[in-house]
Amino acid sequence: MEKIVVGLKRVVDYNVRVQVKSDGSGVETDGVKMSINPFDEIALEEALRIKESGAASEVIAVSIGTSDAQQQLRTGLAMGADRAILVLVDGDIDPLSVAHVFKALAEKENAGLVMLGKQAIDGDNSQIAQMLAAIWGRPQATFASNVTIDGDTARVVREVDAGLETIEVDLPAVMSVDLRLNEPRYVKLPDIMKAKKKPLDEIPLADLGIAGGPPIKELAYAPPESRQRGVMVDDVAGLVAALKDKGIV
Amino acid sequence: MAKVLIIAEHDGSALNTSTAKCVSCAAAIDGAEIDIVVLAASAADVAAQAAEISSVNRVLTIERPENEHAVTAVLAPQVAAIAGDYSYIFGPSTTFGRDLMPHVAALLGVNQVSDIMSVEGSHSFKRPVYAGNAIVTVEAHADSLLVATVRVASWPAAAGGNSATIEAGDASVEVPSHTRYVGLESAASDRPDLQTAAKVVAGGRALGSEEQFGLIYSLADALGAAVGASRAAVDAGYCPNELQVGQTGKIIAPELYIAIGISGAIQHLTGIKDAGTIVAINKDEEAPIFEVSDIGLVGDLFSIVPELTTALG
Ligand SMILES: Cc1cc2nc3c(=O)[nH]c(=O)nc-3n(C[C@H](O)[C@H](O)[C@H](O)COP(=O)(O)OP(=O)(O)OC[C@H]3O[C@@H](n4cnc5c(N)ncnc54)[C@H](O)[C@@H]3O)c2cc1C
Ligand SMILES: Nc1ncnc2c1ncn2[C@@H]1O[C@H](COP(=O)(O)O)[C@@H](O)[C@H]1O
């Protein structure tokens, strides 16, 4: 396989306690730390390992968003991606259109694998890999916790509700990765310097000629119902009494 | 009239409760007329179970040998082939539905609403985002087909007692062979199922080893509870992955959740927000889990848990 395309979405860092804006138009992002979606770092790490094993020759990091996403792509390049593509959109883009962007790039680059995260931790949609597989007409292996490339096929262990499912797919294929697949490498200072010289191409979304689906509008954001702190008990006897009080045991 | 198609989740013999939960969600849409489709190698047993669910109008069966295992590449084109008769297509937010439904949506050229928590109108819904730290009301286009997953922890299973008609559906499309099922490794047990159990006992990193995680199983057995775990406990190999509760594990809503040696990271709390009573046992009185627990006990789990097991046994 020649190339692996990896999706890197810029999202609010997973350590941030997100706050809903008082006007309900979204969540507060001013001055908030932004990072690569944690699942996407794992997807990139896996792509790099596949390349290092000799099974692929190039890893291309792709982000769809505003020019701010350059930052996340630079981090991806510092991790080891060979080059990056930023598809520029201002404002919102619907998931089916995102899937079409990946299809267009996968076809243009003749990719053997598209590796994405299992979900983006902002929208928690968990859709893009599955949509891409559908419109590209290629296999999907979602929620991957182990990947073995063997020539023109891949064997993938998937984390499903019942346990660990193994499937075999023909390449090219789409994968979405789960957290236990690997531990992403740390970026070292010299890598950050080197990454500055790697190519980062910007393509306006309009240049790809994409038509997605009817968008799903977001009407209003609200904080979730919060749970109240309850009582503290001193010992096991107190705990059992409190449970009996509630009629649970 | 709003025609809804629900994709049954099953293992070839038993219908998963997630299907009856999807029915509850569908029934919340005004004028819903609900069909369930069972895709299987042989569908009779599962279809009979589906026909018992209240508010179901009709059960369609699509039988072919390729449907023996739930492989999305195989199932999705068949679902797309019968979609034309419906205005809504629902599946559960379980790994089965999360894998299948977006693929179906894309084949049909529409976007998908993920994780419906509540129905606000014929095309508007509430769903969680940012690991449940925000709830967004979304509105889909009223003139196009709506594909969605139903957040199973938000909905009760619809009651039984119905006897809907069962018919063979027609979805004779070509299916690809590029995706092949190999096998499933499951730590199946006699314990209650984590996703549907009324009581859950969960252990975290503090358990320290697979052997010591046995304390969690003992307490669960004394309570007739299912066993859950934090990601840290799963990552460390104390228990199998299917026990993970949280943003990337299972989202559950038991009547009782006992969190033992779990700190209460946001990603874990997402999975238990809808629990009835949350009990936390942790040696750190500052642990965030206490902010959301109804009953808290500060102390060393290695002395508390055996004592609690004896007291409840
Ligand atoms: C994208 C993403 C998704 C994630 N998804 C999930 C998910 O789905 N589910 C999930 O659980 N996590 C998830 N995590 C991980 C999460 O952030 C936490 O790292 C994890 O939940 C911590 O597990 P823990 O509470 O067992 O461990 P820790 O945070 O290490 O907590 C251990 C607790 O045990 C207590 N303790 C120690 N010894 C004792 C003792 N002897 N007696 C009593 N108490 C003791 C400590 O005080 C501490 O509070 C995710 C993370 C990311 C980035
Ligand atoms: N705007 C984006 N830019 C790059 N990758 C994306 C983008 N949106 C989604 N993805 C990829 O698709 C995965 C699943 O996202 P989602 O379906 O939105 O939860 C993410 O983990 C990314 O790998």
Coordinates of N, CA, C and O in Angstrom, one line a residue, chain A residues 12 14 16 18 20 27 39 94-96 118-119 121-127 130-131 133-135 137-140 142-143 153 155 158-170 179-180 213-214 216-222 224 227-236 239-240 242-243 246 248-249, chain B residues 72 94-95 98-99 102-103 106-107 109-115 127 129-139 141 144 178-186 195 199 223 231 234-235 241-242 244 247-248 250 256 266-267 272-273 275-279 290-298 304 307-308 312:
Chain A
V12 N -12.0 20.8 21.4 CA -11.7 21.3 22.8 C -11.0 20.1 23.5 O -11.4 19.0 23.4
Y14 N -9.6 17.3 25.9 CA -10.4 16.4 26.7 C -10.4 16.8 28.2 O -11.3 16.3 28.9
V16 N -10.7 19.8 29.4 CA -11.5 21.0 29.7 C -12.9 20.7 30.1 O -13.5 19.8 29.6
V18 N -16.2 21.7 29.7 CA -16.8 22.6 28.8 C -18.0 23.3 29.5 O -18.7 22.7 30.3
V20 N -21.5 25.6 28.7 CA -22.5 26.1 27.7 C -22.6 27.6 27.7 O -22.6 28.2 28.8
V27 N -20.9 26.0 22.9 CA -20.1 26.0 24.2 C -19.0 27.0 24.1 O -18.6 27.4 23.0
F39 N -8.8 10.4 19.8 CA -8.9 9.2 19.0 C -8.0 9.3 17.7 O -7.5 8.3 17.2
D94 N -21.6 19.7 7.4 CA -22.4 18.5 7.9 C -21.5 17.3 7.7 O -20.6 17.2 6.9
P95 N -21.8 16.2 8.6 CA -20.9 15.0 8.6 C -20.9 14.3 7.2 O -19.8 13.9 6.8
L96 N -22.0 14.3 6.5 CA -21.9 13.6 5.2 C -20.9 14.3 4.2 O -20.2 13.7 3.4
K118 N -12.8 6.9 16.4 CA -14.1 6.3 16.6 C -15.1 7.4 16.8 O -16.3 7.2 16.3
Q119 N -14.8 8.5 17.4 CA -15.7 9.6 17.5 C -14.9 10.8 17.7 O -13.8 10.8 18.3
I121 N -14.6 14.0 20.0 CA -15.2 14.2 21.4 C -15.9 15.5 21.6 O -16.4 15.8 22.7
D122 N -16.1 16.3 20.5 CA -17.0 17.5 20.6 C -18.4 17.1 20.3 O -19.3 17.1 21.2
G123 N -18.7 16.6 19.1 CA -20.0 16.2 18.7 C -20.4 14.8 19.1 O -21.6 14.5 19.1
D124 N -19.4 14.0 19.5 CA -19.7 12.6 19.8 C -20.6 11.9 18.8 O -21.4 11.1 19.2
N125 N -20.4 12.2 17.6 CA -21.3 11.6 16.5 C -21.0 10.2 16.2 O -21.9 9.3 16.1
S126 N -19.7 9.9 16.0 CA -19.3 8.5 15.6 C -20.0 8.1 14.2 O -20.7 7.1 14.2
Q127 N -19.7 8.9 13.2 CA -20.4 8.7 11.9 C -19.4 8.7 10.7 O -19.7 8.0 9.8
Q130 N -18.0 5.4 9.0 CA -19.1 4.5 8.5 C -19.7 5.2 7.2 O -20.0 4.5 6.2
M131 N -19.8 6.5 7.2 CA -20.4 7.2 6.0 C -19.4 7.1 4.9 O -19.8 6.9 3.7
A133 N -17.2 4.8 4.3 CA -17.2 3.4 3.8 C -18.4 3.2 2.8 O -18.2 2.6 1.8
A134 N -19.5 3.8 3.2 CA -20.7 3.6 2.4 C -20.5 4.3 1.0 O -20.8 3.7 0.0
I135 N -20.1 5.6 1.0 CA -20.1 6.3 -0.2 C -18.8 5.9 -1.1 O -18.9 6.1 -2.3
G137 N -17.7 2.9 -1.1 CA -17.9 1.5 -1.5 C -16.8 0.5 -1.0 O -16.5 -0.5 -1.7
R138 N -16.2 0.9 0.1 CA -15.1 0.1 0.6 C -15.4 -0.4 2.0 O -16.3 0.1 2.7
P139 N -14.7 -1.4 2.5 CA -15.0 -2.0 3.8 C -14.8 -1.0 5.0 O -14.0 -0.1 4.9
Q140 N -15.5 -1.2 6.1 CA -15.3 -0.4 7.3 C -15.0 -1.3 8.4 O -15.5 -2.4 8.6
T142 N -14.7 -0.5 12.3 CA -14.9 0.6 13.3 C -14.4 0.0 14.7 O -14.4 -1.2 14.9
F143 N -14.1 1.0 15.5 CA -13.8 0.7 17.0 C -12.6 -0.3 17.1 O -12.7 -1.2 17.9
T153 N -5.0 -7.4 2.6 CA -6.1 -7.5 3.5 C -5.6 -7.0 4.9 O -4.4 -6.9 5.1
R155 N -6.6 -7.6 9.2 CA -7.4 -8.2 10.2 C -7.5 -7.2 11.3 O -6.6 -6.7 11.8
R158 N -12.2 -5.6 16.9 CA -13.1 -4.5 17.2 C -13.7 -4.6 18.6 O -14.1 -5.7 19.0
E159 N -13.7 -3.5 19.3 CA -14.4 -3.5 20.6 C -15.9 -3.3 20.4 O -16.3 -2.2 20.1
V160 N -16.6 -4.4 20.7 CA -18.1 -4.3 20.5 C -18.7 -4.6 21.9 O -18.0 -5.1 22.8
D161 N -20.0 -4.4 22.0 CA -20.6 -4.5 23.3 C -20.5 -5.9 23.9 O -20.4 -6.1 25.1
A162 N -20.4 -6.9 23.0 CA -20.3 -8.3 23.5 C -18.9 -8.8 23.8 O -18.7 -9.8 24.4
G163 N -17.9 -8.0 23.4 CA -16.5 -8.4 23.6 C -15.6 -7.9 22.5 O -15.7 -6.8 22.1
L164 N -14.8 -8.8 22.0 CA -13.9 -8.4 21.0 C -14.2 -9.2 19.7 O -14.2 -10.5 19.7
E165 N -14.6 -8.5 18.7 CA -15.0 -9.1 17.4 C -13.8 -9.0 16.4 O -13.2 -7.9 16.3
T166 N -13.5 -10.1 15.7 CA -12.5 -10.0 14.7 C -13.1 -10.1 13.3 O -14.0 -10.9 13.0
I167 N -12.7 -9.1 12.4 CA -13.1 -9.2 11.0 C -11.9 -9.1 10.1 O -10.8 -8.7 10.6
E168 N -12.1 -9.5 8.9 CA -11.1 -9.4 7.9 C -11.6 -8.5 6.8 O -12.7 -8.7 6.3
V169 N -10.8 -7.5 6.3 CA -11.3 -6.6 5.2 C -10.3 -6.6 4.1 O -9.1 -6.7 4.4
D170 N -10.8 -6.4 2.9 CA -9.9 -6.1 1.8 C -9.5 -4.7 1.8 O -10.3 -3.8 2.1
L179 N -9.6 3.5 21.9 CA -8.5 4.0 22.7 C -7.4 3.0 23.0 O -6.3 3.3 23.2
R180 N -7.8 1.7 23.0 CA -6.8 0.7 23.5 C -5.9 0.2 22.3 O -5.1 -0.7 22.5
G213 N -25.4 16.1 2.6 CA -26.8 15.8 2.8 C -27.5 17.0 3.4 O -26.8 18.0 3.8
P214 N -28.8 17.0 3.5 CA -29.5 18.1 4.2 C -29.0 18.2 5.6 O -28.9 17.2 6.3
I216 N -28.4 18.9 9.6 CA -29.3 18.8 10.8 C -28.9 20.1 11.6 O -27.8 20.3 12.0
K217 N -30.0 20.9 11.8 CA -29.7 22.2 12.5 C -29.6 22.1 14.0 O -30.3 21.3 14.6
E218 N -28.7 22.9 14.6 CA -28.6 22.9 16.0 C -29.4 24.1 16.5 O -29.1 25.2 16.2
L219 N -30.5 23.9 17.3 CA -31.3 25.0 17.7 C -30.8 25.6 19.0 O -30.8 26.9 19.0
A220 N -30.5 24.9 20.0 CA -30.0 25.5 21.2 C -29.2 24.5 22.1 O -29.5 23.3 22.1
Y221 N -28.3 25.0 22.8 CA -27.5 24.2 23.7 C -27.9 24.5 25.1 O -28.3 25.7 25.4
A222 N -27.9 23.5 26.0 CA -28.2 23.7 27.4 C -27.3 22.8 28.2 O -26.8 21.8 27.8
P224 N -26.4 20.0 31.0 CA -27.2 18.9 31.4 C -27.8 19.1 32.8 O -27.3 19.9 33.5
R227 N -26.4 16.6 38.8 CA -26.8 15.7 40.0 C -26.3 16.5 41.3 O -25.4 17.2 41.2
Q228 N -27.1 16.3 42.3 CA -26.7 16.9 43.6 C -25.8 16.0 44.4 O -25.9 14.8 44.3
R229 N -24.9 16.6 45.1 CA -24.1 15.9 46.1 C -25.0 15.4 47.2 O -25.8 16.1 47.7
G230 N -24.9 14.1 47.5 CA -25.8 13.5 48.5 C -25.2 13.5 49.9 O -24.5 14.5 50.3
V231 N -25.4 12.4 50.6 CA -24.9 12.3 52.0 C -23.6 11.6 52.0 O -23.3 10.7 51.2
M232 N -22.8 11.8 53.1 CA -21.6 11.0 53.4 C -22.0 10.1 54.6 O -22.6 10.6 55.5
V233 N -21.6 8.9 54.5 CA -21.8 8.0 55.7 C -20.4 7.7 56.2 O -19.4 7.8 55.6
D234 N -20.4 7.2 57.5 CA -19.1 7.0 58.2 C -18.5 5.6 58.0 O -17.3 5.4 58.1
D235 N -19.4 4.6 57.8 CA -18.9 3.3 57.8 C -19.8 2.4 57.0 O -20.9 2.8 56.5
V236 N -19.5 1.1 56.9 CA -20.3 0.1 56.2 C -21.7 0.1 56.7 O -22.7 0.0 56.0
L239 N -23.7 2.9 55.4 CA -23.9 2.7 54.0 C -25.1 1.7 53.8 O -26.1 2.0 53.1
V240 N -25.1 0.6 54.5 CA -26.2 -0.4 54.4 C -27.5 0.3 54.8 O -28.5 0.1 54.2
A242 N -28.3 3.4 54.8 CA -28.7 4.4 53.8 C -29.3 3.7 52.6 O -30.3 4.2 52.0
L243 N -28.8 2.6 52.2 CA -29.3 1.8 51.0 C -30.7 1.3 51.4 O -31.6 1.3 50.6
K246 N -33.4 3.9 51.3 CA -33.9 4.1 49.9 C -34.6 2.9 49.3 O -35.1 3.0 48.1
I248 N -33.3 0.2 48.4 CA -32.6 -0.5 47.3 C -32.1 -1.9 47.6 O -32.0 -2.7 46.8
V249 N -31.8 -2.1 48.9 CA -31.4 -3.5 49.3 C -32.3 -3.9 50.4 O -33.0 -3.1 51.1
Chain B
T72 N -21.9 -4.8 8.8 CA -22.5 -3.6 8.2 C -22.5 -3.6 6.7 O -23.5 -3.2 6.1
T94 N -26.1 1.3 20.5 CA -25.1 0.2 20.9 C -24.0 0.1 19.8 O -24.2 0.8 18.7
T95 N -23.0 -0.6 20.0 CA -22.0 -0.7 18.9 C -22.6 -1.3 17.6 O -22.1 -0.9 16.6
R98 N -24.4 1.8 16.2 CA -23.4 2.9 15.8 C -22.6 2.5 14.6 O -22.1 3.4 13.9
D99 N -22.4 1.3 14.4 CA -21.6 0.8 13.2 C -22.5 0.9 12.0 O -22.1 1.3 10.9
P102 N -25.0 5.0 10.5 CA -24.4 6.1 9.7 C -24.1 5.6 8.2 O -24.2 6.3 7.3
H103 N -23.8 4.3 8.1 CA -23.6 3.7 6.8 C -24.9 3.7 6.0 O -24.9 4.1 4.8
A106 N -25.7 7.3 4.9 CA -24.8 7.7 3.8 C -25.3 7.1 2.5 O -25.3 7.7 1.4
L107 N -25.7 5.8 2.5 CA -26.2 5.1 1.3 C -27.4 5.9 0.8 O -27.7 5.9 -0.4
G109 N -28.0 9.1 1.3 CA -27.7 10.5 1.0 C -28.2 11.5 2.0 O -28.4 12.6 1.7
V110 N -28.3 11.0 3.3 CA -28.8 11.9 4.3 C -27.8 11.9 5.5 O -27.0 11.0 5.7
N111 N -27.9 12.9 6.4 CA -27.2 12.9 7.6 C -27.9 12.1 8.7 O -29.1 11.7 8.5
Q112 N -27.2 11.9 9.8 CA -27.9 11.1 10.8 C -27.9 11.9 12.1 O -27.0 12.6 12.5
V113 N -29.0 11.7 12.9 CA -29.0 12.2 14.3 C -28.5 11.1 15.2 O -29.1 10.0 15.2
S114 N -27.4 11.3 15.9 CA -26.9 10.3 16.8 C -27.5 10.5 18.2 O -27.6 11.6 18.7
D115 N -27.8 9.4 18.9 CA -28.1 9.4 20.3 C -29.3 10.2 20.8 O -29.1 11.1 21.6
R127 N -30.0 15.7 22.2 CA -28.9 14.7 22.2 C -27.8 15.2 23.0 O -27.6 16.5 23.0
V129 N -23.8 16.1 23.7 CA -22.5 16.3 23.1 C -21.5 16.6 24.1 O -21.8 16.7 25.3
Y130 N -20.2 16.7 23.7 CA -19.1 17.0 24.7 C -19.2 16.1 25.9 O -19.3 16.5 27.1
A131 N -19.2 14.8 25.7 CA -19.3 13.8 26.8 C -20.4 14.1 27.7 O -20.3 13.8 28.9
G132 N -21.5 14.6 27.2 CA -22.7 14.8 28.0 C -22.7 16.1 28.8 O -23.6 16.4 29.6
N133 N -21.6 16.9 28.6 CA -21.6 18.2 29.3 C -22.4 19.3 28.7 O -22.5 20.4 29.2
A134 N -23.0 19.0 27.6 CA -24.0 19.9 27.0 C -25.0 19.0 26.3 O -24.8 17.9 25.8
I135 N -26.2 19.6 26.3 CA -27.3 18.9 25.6 C -27.8 19.8 24.5 O -28.1 21.0 24.7
V136 N -27.9 19.3 23.2 CA -28.2 20.2 22.2 C -29.6 19.7 21.6 O -29.8 18.5 21.5
T137 N -30.4 20.7 21.3 CA -31.7 20.4 20.6 C -31.4 20.5 19.1 O -30.9 21.6 18.6
V138 N -31.7 19.5 18.3 CA -31.4 19.5 16.9 C -32.7 19.4 16.1 O -33.7 18.8 16.6
E139 N -32.6 19.9 14.9 CA -33.8 19.8 14.0 C -33.4 19.3 12.7 O -32.5 19.9 12.0
H141 N -34.3 18.1 8.7 CA -35.1 18.5 7.6 C -36.4 17.7 7.5 O -36.4 16.5 7.5
S144 N -37.0 15.3 4.4 CA -36.2 14.1 4.0 C -36.3 13.0 5.0 O -36.7 13.2 6.2
H178 N -16.3 -8.0 0.6 CA -14.9 -7.5 1.0 C -14.7 -7.4 2.5 O -13.7 -7.0 3.0
T179 N -15.8 -7.7 3.3 CA -15.7 -7.6 4.7 C -16.2 -8.9 5.3 O -17.3 -9.3 5.0
R180 N -15.3 -9.6 6.0 CA -15.6 -11.0 6.5 C -15.5 -11.1 8.0 O -14.6 -10.7 8.6
Y181 N -16.6 -11.7 8.5 CA -16.6 -11.9 10.0 C -15.7 -13.1 10.3 O -15.7 -14.1 9.6
V182 N -14.9 -13.0 11.3 CA -14.0 -14.1 11.7 C -14.4 -14.7 13.0 O -14.5 -15.9 13.1
G183 N -14.7 -13.9 14.0 CA -15.1 -14.5 15.3 C -15.3 -13.5 16.4 O -15.0 -12.3 16.2
L184 N -15.9 -14.0 17.5 CA -16.1 -13.1 18.6 C -15.5 -13.8 19.9 O -15.7 -14.9 20.1
E185 N -14.8 -13.0 20.6 CA -14.2 -13.4 21.9 C -15.0 -12.7 23.0 O -15.0 -11.5 23.1
S186 N -15.7 -13.5 23.8 CA -16.6 -12.9 24.7 C -16.4 -13.5 26.1 O -16.4 -14.7 26.2
Q195 N -25.7 -3.6 30.4 CA -26.4 -2.6 29.8 C -27.9 -2.5 30.3 O -28.6 -1.5 30.2
K199 N -28.8 -3.2 38.9 CA -27.7 -2.8 39.9 C -26.4 -3.1 39.2 O -26.2 -4.1 38.6
L223 N -25.2 -8.9 45.5 CA -26.3 -8.0 45.2 C -27.1 -8.4 44.0 O -28.1 -7.7 43.7
R231 N -12.1 2.9 32.6 CA -11.2 2.6 31.5 C -9.8 2.2 32.1 O -9.2 1.3 31.6
V234 N -9.8 -1.4 32.9 CA -9.7 -2.2 31.6 C -8.3 -2.2 31.0 O -7.7 -3.2 30.7
D235 N -7.8 -0.9 30.9 CA -6.5 -0.8 30.3 C -5.4 -1.6 31.0 O -4.5 -2.1 30.4
N241 N -12.7 -5.7 28.2 CA -13.1 -4.4 27.7 C -14.6 -4.1 27.7 O -15.1 -3.0 27.8
E242 N -15.4 -5.2 27.6 CA -16.9 -5.0 27.5 C -17.5 -4.5 28.8 O -18.7 -4.2 28.9
Q244 N -16.3 -1.8 30.3 CA -16.0 -0.4 30.5 C -17.3 0.5 30.4 O -18.1 0.4 29.5
Q247 N -17.9 7.4 28.3 CA -18.0 8.0 27.0 C -17.7 7.1 25.9 O -18.3 7.1 24.9
T248 N -16.6 6.3 26.1 CA -16.2 5.3 25.0 C -16.6 3.9 25.4 O -16.2 3.0 24.7
K250 N -19.8 1.8 27.9 CA -21.3 1.7 27.9 C -21.9 2.8 28.7 O -21.4 3.2 29.7
L256 N -29.1 1.3 40.8 CA -28.0 1.5 41.7 C -26.7 1.3 41.0 O -26.5 0.3 40.3
I266 N -14.6 13.0 33.9 CA -15.8 13.4 33.2 C -16.2 12.2 32.2 O -17.4 12.0 32.1
Q267 N -15.2 11.6 31.6 CA -15.5 10.6 30.6 C -16.2 9.4 31.3 O -17.0 8.7 30.6
I272 N -22.8 7.3 33.6 CA -23.7 6.9 34.7 C -24.6 8.1 35.1 O -25.3 8.0 36.1
K273 N -24.6 9.1 34.3 CA -25.5 10.3 34.7 C -26.9 9.9 35.0 O -27.6 10.6 35.7
A275 N -28.1 7.2 36.2 CA -28.3 6.1 37.2 C -29.2 6.7 38.3 O -29.3 7.9 38.6
G276 N -30.0 5.8 39.0 CA -30.9 6.2 40.0 C -30.1 6.7 41.2 O -30.1 7.9 41.5
T277 N -29.4 5.8 41.9 CA -28.6 6.1 43.1 C -27.2 5.8 42.8 O -26.9 4.7 42.4
I278 N -26.3 6.7 43.0 CA -24.9 6.5 42.8 C -24.2 6.4 44.2 O -24.4 7.3 45.0
V279 N -23.5 5.3 44.5 CA -22.7 5.2 45.7 C -21.3 5.2 45.3 O -20.9 4.6 44.4
F290 N -17.5 12.0 44.3 CA -18.4 12.3 45.4 C -19.3 13.5 45.1 O -20.3 13.7 45.7
E291 N -18.9 14.3 44.1 CA -19.8 15.5 43.7 C -21.1 15.0 43.1 O -22.0 15.8 43.0
V292 N -21.1 13.8 42.6 CA -22.3 13.3 41.9 C -22.9 12.1 42.6 O -23.9 11.6 42.1
S293 N -22.3 11.7 43.8 CA -22.9 10.5 44.4 C -23.9 10.9 45.4 O -23.9 11.9 46.1
D294 N -24.9 10.0 45.5 CA -26.0 10.2 46.5 C -25.5 9.7 47.9 O -26.0 10.2 48.9
I295 N -24.7 8.7 47.9 CA -24.2 8.2 49.1 C -22.7 8.0 49.0 O -22.2 7.3 48.0
G296 N -21.9 8.6 49.8 CA -20.4 8.5 49.7 C -19.8 7.9 51.0 O -20.3 8.2 52.1
L297 N -18.8 7.1 50.8 CA -18.1 6.6 52.0 C -16.6 6.7 51.7 O -16.1 6.1 50.7
V298 N -15.9 7.4 52.6 CA -14.4 7.6 52.4 C -13.7 6.5 53.2 O -14.0 6.3 54.3
I304 N -13.3 -2.1 53.2 CA -14.8 -1.8 53.1 C -15.5 -2.8 52.3 O -16.6 -3.3 52.7
E307 N -16.3 -6.2 53.9 CA -17.3 -6.0 55.0 C -18.7 -5.8 54.4 O -19.6 -6.4 54.9
L308 N -18.7 -5.0 53.3 CA -20.0 -4.7 52.7 C -20.6 -6.0 52.1 O -21.8 -6.3 52.1
L312 N -24.2 -7.6 53.1 CA -25.3 -7.7 52.1 C -25.6 -9.2 51.7 O -26.6 -9.5 51.1

